[in-house]
C-alpha positions as protocol buffer text, in pm:
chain_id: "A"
residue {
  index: 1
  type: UNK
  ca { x: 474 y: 1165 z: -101 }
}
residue {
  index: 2
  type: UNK
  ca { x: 343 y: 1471 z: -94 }
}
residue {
  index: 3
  type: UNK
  ca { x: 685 y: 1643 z: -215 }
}
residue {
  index: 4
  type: UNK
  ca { x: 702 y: 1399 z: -519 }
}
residue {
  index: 5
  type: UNK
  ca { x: 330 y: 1502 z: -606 }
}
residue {
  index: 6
  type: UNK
  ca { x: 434 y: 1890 z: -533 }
}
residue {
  index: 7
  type: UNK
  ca { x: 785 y: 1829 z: -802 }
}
residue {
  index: 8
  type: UNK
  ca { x: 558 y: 1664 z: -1028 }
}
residue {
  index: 9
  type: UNK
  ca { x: 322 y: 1930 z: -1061 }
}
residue {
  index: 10
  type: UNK
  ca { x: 612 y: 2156 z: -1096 }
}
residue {
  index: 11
  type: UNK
  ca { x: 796 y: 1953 z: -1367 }
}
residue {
  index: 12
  type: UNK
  ca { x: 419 y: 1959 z: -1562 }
}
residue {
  index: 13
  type: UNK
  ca { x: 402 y: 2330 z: -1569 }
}
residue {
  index: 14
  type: UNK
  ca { x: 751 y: 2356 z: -1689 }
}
residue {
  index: 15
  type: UNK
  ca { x: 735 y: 2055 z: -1915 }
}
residue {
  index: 16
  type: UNK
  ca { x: 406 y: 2217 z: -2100 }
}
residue {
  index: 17
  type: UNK
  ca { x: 539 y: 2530 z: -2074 }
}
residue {
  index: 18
  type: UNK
  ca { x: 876 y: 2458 z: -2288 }
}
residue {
  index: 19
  type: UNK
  ca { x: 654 y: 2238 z: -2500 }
}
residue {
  index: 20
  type: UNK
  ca { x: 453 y: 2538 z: -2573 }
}
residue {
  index: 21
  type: UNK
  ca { x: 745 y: 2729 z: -2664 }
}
residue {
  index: 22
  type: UNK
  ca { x: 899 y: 2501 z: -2930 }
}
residue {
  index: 23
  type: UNK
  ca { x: 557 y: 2353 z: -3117 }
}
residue {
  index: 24
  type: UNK
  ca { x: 347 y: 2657 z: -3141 }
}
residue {
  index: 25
  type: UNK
  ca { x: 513 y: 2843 z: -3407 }
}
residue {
  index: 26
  type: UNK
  ca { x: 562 y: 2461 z: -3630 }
}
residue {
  index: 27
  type: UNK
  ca { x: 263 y: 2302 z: -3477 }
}
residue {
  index: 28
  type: UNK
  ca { x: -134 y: 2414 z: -3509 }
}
residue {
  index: 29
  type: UNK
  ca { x: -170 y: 2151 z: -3231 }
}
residue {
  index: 30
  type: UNK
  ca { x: -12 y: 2324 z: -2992 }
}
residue {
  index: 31
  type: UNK
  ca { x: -226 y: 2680 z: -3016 }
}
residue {
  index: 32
  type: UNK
  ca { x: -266 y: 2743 z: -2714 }
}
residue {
  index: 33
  type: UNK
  ca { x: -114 y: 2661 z: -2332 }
}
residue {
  index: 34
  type: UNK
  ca { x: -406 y: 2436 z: -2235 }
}
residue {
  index: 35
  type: UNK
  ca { x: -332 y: 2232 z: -2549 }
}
residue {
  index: 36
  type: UNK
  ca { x: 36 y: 2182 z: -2440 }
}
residue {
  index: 37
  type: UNK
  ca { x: -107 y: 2139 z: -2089 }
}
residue {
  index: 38
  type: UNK
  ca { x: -311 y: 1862 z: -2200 }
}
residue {
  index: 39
  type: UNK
  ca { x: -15 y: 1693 z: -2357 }
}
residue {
  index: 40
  type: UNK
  ca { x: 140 y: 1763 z: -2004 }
}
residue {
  index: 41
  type: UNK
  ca { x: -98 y: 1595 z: -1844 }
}
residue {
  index: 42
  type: UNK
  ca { x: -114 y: 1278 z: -2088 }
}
residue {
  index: 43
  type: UNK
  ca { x: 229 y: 1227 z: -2154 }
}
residue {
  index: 44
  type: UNK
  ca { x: 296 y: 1269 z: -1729 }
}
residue {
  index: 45
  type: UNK
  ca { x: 50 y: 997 z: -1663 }
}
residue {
  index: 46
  type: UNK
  ca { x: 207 y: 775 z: -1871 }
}
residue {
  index: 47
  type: UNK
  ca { x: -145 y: 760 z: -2083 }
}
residue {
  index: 48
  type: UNK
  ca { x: 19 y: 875 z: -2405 }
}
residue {
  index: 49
  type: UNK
  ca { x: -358 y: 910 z: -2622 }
}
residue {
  index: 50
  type: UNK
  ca { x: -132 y: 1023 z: -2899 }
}
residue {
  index: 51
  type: UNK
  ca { x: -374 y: 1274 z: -3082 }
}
residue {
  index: 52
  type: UNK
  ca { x: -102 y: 1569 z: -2956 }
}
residue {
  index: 53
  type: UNK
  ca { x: 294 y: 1504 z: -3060 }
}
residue {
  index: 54
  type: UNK
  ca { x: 571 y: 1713 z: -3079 }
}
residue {
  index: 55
  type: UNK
  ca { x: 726 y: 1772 z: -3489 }
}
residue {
  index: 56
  type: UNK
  ca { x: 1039 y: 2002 z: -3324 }
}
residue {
  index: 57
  type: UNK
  ca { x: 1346 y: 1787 z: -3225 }
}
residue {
  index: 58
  type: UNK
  ca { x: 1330 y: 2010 z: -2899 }
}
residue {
  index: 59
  type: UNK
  ca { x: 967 y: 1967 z: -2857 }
}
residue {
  index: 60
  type: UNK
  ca { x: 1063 y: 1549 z: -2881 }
}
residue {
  index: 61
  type: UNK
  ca { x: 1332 y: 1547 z: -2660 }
}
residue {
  index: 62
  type: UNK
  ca { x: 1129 y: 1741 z: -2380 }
}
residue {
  index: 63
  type: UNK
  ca { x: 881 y: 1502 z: -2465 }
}
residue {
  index: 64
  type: UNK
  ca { x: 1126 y: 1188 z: -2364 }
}
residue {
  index: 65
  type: UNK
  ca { x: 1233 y: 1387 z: -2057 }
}
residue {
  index: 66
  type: UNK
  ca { x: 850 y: 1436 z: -1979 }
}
residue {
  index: 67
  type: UNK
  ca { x: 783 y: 1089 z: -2005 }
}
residue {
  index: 68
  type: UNK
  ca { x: 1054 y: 949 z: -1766 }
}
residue {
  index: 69
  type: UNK
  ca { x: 963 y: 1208 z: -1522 }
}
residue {
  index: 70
  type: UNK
  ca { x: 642 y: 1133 z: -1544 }
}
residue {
  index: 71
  type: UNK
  ca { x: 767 y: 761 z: -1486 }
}
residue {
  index: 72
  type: UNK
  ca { x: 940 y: 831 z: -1174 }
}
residue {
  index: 73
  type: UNK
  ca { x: 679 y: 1104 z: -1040 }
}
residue {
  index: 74
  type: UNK
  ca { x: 376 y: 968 z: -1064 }
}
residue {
  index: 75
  type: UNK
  ca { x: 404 y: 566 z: -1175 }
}
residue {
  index: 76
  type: UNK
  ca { x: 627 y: 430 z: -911 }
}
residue {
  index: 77
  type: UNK
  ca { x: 470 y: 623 z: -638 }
}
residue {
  index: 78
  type: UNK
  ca { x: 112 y: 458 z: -743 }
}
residue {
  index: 79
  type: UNK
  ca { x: 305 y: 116 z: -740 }
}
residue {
  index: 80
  type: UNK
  ca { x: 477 y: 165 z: -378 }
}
residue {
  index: 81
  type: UNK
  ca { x: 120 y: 287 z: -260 }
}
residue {
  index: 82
  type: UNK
  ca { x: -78 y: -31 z: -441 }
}
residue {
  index: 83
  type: UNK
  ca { x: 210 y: -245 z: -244 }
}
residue {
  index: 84
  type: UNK
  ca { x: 198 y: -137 z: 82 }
}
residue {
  index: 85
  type: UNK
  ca { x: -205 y: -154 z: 58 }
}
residue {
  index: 86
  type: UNK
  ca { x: -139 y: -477 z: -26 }
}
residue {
  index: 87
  type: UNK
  ca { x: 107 y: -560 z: 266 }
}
residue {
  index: 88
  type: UNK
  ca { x: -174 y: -393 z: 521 }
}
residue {
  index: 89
  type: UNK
  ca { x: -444 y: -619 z: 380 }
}
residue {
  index: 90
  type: UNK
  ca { x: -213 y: -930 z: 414 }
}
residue {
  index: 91
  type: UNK
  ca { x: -141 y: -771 z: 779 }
}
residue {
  index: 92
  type: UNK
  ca { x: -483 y: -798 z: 886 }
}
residue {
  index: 93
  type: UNK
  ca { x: -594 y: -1137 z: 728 }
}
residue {
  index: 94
  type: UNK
  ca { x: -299 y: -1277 z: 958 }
}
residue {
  index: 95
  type: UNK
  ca { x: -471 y: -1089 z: 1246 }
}
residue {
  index: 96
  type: UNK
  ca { x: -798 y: -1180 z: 1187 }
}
residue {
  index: 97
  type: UNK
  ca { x: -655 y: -1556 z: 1177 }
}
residue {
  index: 98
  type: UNK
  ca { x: -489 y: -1507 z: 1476 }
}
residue {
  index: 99
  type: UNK
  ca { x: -788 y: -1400 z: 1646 }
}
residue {
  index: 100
  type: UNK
  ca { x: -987 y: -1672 z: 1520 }
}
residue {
  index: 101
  type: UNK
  ca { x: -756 y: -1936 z: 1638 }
}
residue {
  index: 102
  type: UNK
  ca { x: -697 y: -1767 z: 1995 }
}
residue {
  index: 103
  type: UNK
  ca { x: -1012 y: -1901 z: 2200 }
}
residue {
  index: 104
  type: UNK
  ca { x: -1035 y: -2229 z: 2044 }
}
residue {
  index: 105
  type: UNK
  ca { x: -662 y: -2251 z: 2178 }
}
residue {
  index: 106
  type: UNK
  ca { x: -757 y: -2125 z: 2520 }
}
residue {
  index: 107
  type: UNK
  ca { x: -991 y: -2360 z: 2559 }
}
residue {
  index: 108
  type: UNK
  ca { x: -832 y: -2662 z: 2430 }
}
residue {
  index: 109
  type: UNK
  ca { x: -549 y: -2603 z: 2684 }
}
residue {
  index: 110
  type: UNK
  ca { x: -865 y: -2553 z: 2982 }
}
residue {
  index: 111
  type: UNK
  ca { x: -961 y: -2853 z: 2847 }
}
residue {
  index: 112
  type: UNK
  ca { x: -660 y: -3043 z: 2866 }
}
residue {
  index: 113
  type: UNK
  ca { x: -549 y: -2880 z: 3261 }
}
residue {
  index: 114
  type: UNK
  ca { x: -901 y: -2995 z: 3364 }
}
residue {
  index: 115
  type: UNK
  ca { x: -870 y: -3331 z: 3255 }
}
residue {
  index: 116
  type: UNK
  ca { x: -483 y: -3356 z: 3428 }
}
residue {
  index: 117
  type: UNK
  ca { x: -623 y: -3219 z: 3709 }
}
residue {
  index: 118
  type: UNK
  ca { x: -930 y: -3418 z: 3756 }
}
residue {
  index: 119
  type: UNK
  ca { x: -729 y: -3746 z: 3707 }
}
residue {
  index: 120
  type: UNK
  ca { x: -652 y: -3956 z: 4022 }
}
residue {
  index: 121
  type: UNK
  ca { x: -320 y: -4046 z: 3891 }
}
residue {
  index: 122
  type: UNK
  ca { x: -263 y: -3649 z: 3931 }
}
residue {
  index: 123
  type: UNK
  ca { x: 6 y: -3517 z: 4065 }
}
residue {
  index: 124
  type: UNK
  ca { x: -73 y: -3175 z: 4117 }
}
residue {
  index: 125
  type: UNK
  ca { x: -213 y: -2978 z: 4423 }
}
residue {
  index: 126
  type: UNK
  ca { x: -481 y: -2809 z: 4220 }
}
residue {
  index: 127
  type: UNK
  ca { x: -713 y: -3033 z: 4146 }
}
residue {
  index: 128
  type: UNK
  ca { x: -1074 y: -3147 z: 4122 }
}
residue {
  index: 129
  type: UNK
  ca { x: -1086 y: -3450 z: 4322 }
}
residue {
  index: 130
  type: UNK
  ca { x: -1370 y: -3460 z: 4613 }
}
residue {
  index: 131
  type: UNK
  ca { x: -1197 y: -3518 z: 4919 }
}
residue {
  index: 132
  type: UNK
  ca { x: -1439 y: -3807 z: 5160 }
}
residue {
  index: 133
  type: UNK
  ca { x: -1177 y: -3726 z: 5432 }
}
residue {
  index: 134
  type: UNK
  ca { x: -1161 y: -3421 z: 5670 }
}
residue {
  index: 135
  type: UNK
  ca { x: -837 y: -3289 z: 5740 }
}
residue {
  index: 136
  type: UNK
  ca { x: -813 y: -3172 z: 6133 }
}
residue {
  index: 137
  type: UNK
  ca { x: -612 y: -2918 z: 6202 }
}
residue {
  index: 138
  type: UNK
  ca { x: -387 y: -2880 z: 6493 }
}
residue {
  index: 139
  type: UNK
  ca { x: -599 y: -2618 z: 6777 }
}
């Protein structure tokens, strides 16, 4: 992420830089590097405000090349981050059902053991019966 963000900056100083180069001899737009910097900076996010275009046929086809790397630089990075936010949130709904639904669980199944147990039709050794007889064990 962080390399894609570090290429991206890269390919904005270039991008504004050759920019720069072609418009500000044709273009009173592009006076100065900040201006072409802002058009960077617009046409990268994929913003495009318009109020700064290229006139040069080299100025418009870095422009196009600007624009899909802004595309692959900076858009689909913000759409893999806004998905796996997404998949965490869904990932901890589930969890916080799961919890929810845990102890009622547990203590249906105490519920159900102590009633099996307690019956006298029971066949199992732990159970809850009261015993009237003693058992006397051997001395």
């Amino acid at each position: 992420m962080l390399t894609t963000l570090y290429i991206g900056f890269l390919g904005l100083i270039f991008s504004s830089f050759l920019v720069y180069l072609c418009e500000k001899s044709t273009n009173e737009k592009y006076s100065t590097f900040a201006d072409a910097l802002w058009w960077g900076v617009i046409t990268l996010s994929t913003v495009g405000y318009g109020d700064k275009t290229p006139e040069t046929w080299p100025g418009k086809m870095i422009a196009a090349f600007c624009a899909l790397l802004g595309i692959s630089f900076f858009a689909l990075p913000a759409g893999i981050l806004g998905s796996g936010f997404a998949l965490k949130v869904q990932q901890h709904q589930r969890q916080k059902h799961l919890i929810r639904r845990r102890v009622p669980a547990a203590r249906l199944i105490q519920c159900m053991w102590r009633h099996y147990a307690a019956t006298p039709e029971s066949c199992s050794m732990a159970t809850w019966r009261v015993y009237l007889a003693t058992i006397n064990s051997p001395k």
